[in-house]
Each structure stands twice: as C-alpha cells, then as structure tokens.
mmCIF file of C-alpha atoms in Angstrom:
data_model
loop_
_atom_site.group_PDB
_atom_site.id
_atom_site.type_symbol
_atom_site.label_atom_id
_atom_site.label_comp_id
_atom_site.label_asym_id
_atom_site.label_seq_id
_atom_site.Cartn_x
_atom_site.Cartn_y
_atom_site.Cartn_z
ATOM 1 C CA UNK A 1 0.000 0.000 0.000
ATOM 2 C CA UNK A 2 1.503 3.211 -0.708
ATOM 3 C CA UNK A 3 0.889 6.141 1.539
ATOM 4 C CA UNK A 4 0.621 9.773 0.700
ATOM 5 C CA UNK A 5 1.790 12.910 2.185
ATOM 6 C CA UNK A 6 -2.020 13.456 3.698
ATOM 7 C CA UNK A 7 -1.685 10.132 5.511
ATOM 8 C CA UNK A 8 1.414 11.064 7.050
ATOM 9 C CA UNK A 9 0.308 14.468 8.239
ATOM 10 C CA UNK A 10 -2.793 13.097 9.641
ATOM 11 C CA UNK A 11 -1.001 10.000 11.278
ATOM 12 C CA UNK A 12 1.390 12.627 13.418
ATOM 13 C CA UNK A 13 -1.672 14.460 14.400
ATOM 14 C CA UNK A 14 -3.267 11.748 15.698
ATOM 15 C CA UNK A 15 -0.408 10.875 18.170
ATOM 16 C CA UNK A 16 0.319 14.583 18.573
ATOM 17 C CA UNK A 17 4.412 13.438 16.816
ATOM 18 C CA UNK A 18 5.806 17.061 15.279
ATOM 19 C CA UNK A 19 7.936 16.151 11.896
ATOM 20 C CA UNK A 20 11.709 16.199 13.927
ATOM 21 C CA UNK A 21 10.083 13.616 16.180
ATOM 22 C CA UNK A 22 8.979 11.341 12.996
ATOM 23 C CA UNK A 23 12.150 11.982 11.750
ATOM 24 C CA UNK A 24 14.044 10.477 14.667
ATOM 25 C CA UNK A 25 12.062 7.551 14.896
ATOM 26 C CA UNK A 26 12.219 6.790 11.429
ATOM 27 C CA UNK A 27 16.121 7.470 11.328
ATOM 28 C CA UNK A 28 15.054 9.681 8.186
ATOM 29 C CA UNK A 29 15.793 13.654 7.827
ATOM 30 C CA UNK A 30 13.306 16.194 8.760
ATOM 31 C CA UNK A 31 13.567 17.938 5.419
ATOM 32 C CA UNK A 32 12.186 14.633 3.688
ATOM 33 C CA UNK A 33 9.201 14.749 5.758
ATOM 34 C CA UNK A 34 8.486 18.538 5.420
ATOM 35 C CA UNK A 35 9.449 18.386 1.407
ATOM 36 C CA UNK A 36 7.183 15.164 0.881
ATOM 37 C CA UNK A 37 4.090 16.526 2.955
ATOM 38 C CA UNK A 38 4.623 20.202 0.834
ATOM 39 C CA UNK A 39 4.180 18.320 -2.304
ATOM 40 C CA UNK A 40 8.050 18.841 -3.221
ATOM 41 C CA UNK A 41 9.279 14.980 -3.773
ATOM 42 C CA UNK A 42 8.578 11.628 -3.478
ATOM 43 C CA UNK A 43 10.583 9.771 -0.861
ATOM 44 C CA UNK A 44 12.416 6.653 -1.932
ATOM 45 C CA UNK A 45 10.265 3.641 -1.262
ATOM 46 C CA UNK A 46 12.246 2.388 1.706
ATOM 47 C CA UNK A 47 11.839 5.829 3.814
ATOM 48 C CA UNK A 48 8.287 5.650 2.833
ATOM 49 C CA UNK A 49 8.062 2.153 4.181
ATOM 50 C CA UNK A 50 9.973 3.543 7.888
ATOM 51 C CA UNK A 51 8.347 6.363 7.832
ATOM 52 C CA UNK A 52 4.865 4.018 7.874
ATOM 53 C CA UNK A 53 6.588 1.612 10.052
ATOM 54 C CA UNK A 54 7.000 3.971 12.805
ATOM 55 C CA UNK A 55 3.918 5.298 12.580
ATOM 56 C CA UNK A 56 2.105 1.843 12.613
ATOM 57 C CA UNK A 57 4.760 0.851 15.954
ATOM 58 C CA UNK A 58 2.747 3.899 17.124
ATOM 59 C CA UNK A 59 -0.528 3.141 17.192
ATOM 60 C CA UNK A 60 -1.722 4.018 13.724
ATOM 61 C CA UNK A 61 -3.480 1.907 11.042
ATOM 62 C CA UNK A 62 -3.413 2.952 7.724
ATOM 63 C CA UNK A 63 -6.858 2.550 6.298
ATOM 64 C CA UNK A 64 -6.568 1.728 2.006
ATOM 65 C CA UNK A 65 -8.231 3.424 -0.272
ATOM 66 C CA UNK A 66 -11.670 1.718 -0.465
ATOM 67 C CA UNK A 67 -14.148 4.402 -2.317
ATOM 68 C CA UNK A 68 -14.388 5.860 0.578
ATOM 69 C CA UNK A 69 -10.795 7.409 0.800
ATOM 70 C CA UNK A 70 -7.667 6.389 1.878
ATOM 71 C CA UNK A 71 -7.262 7.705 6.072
ATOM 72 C CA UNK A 72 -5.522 6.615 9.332
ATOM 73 C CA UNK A 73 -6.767 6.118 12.652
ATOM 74 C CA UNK A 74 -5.733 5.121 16.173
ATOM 75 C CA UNK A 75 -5.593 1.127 16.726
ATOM 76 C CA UNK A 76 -7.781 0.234 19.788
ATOM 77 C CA UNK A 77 -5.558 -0.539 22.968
#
C-alpha cells in the first residue's frame, strides 16, 4: 500500500508526533518529511516504508483506499 503525504500528516496528528520527532524515529531527515508533505518529492520507497513503520509501531493503522478514501486512525488498545 503506498501512503501519501495526507496520511502522514494526519497519522502525526493523531499521536500529537511534530515532523523532527517522525524523523528520529524513522532514522530519516526532517527535510524529507516537510518536502514530501509540501508536495516537493517523493521519498524513496524504503523511507516511505519507515516512515509508515513507525507510525504503525505507534498506534496508527493505515486505512486503504476503499471508495471511501484512503485515512488513518488510532488502533484500539
């Protein structure tokens, strides 16, 4: 499943994670994360796939696109 820079923005909301602390977790630079969610580049597959890693270790669940939109939401405790 890829994931888009709207996922990603919404999945830090939801656990209240600022971009540096994304970046950290995912061992990735900030600048990826801001340039990606601004619409600037594409990350290479791999950071995509630690960038939804972390996330998902988290607490979030990435929710496919389904016709009723691709989303994210918090994975019951």
């Amino acid at each position: 499943m890829t994931i888009s820079a709207g996922q990603i923005r919404a999945a830090r909301g939801l656990i209240g994670w600022s971009q540096q602390d994304l970046a950290e977790k995912a061992e990735v630079g900030r600048a990826t994360i801001a340039d990606f969610e601004a619409g600037k580049r594409a990350p290479y597959a791999t950071t995509l796939a630690r960038l939804q890693e972390s996330l998902i270790a988290a607490g979030v669940e990435f929710i496919p696109e389904n016709g009723g939109g691709a989303g994210v939401r918090l994975r019951k405790a």
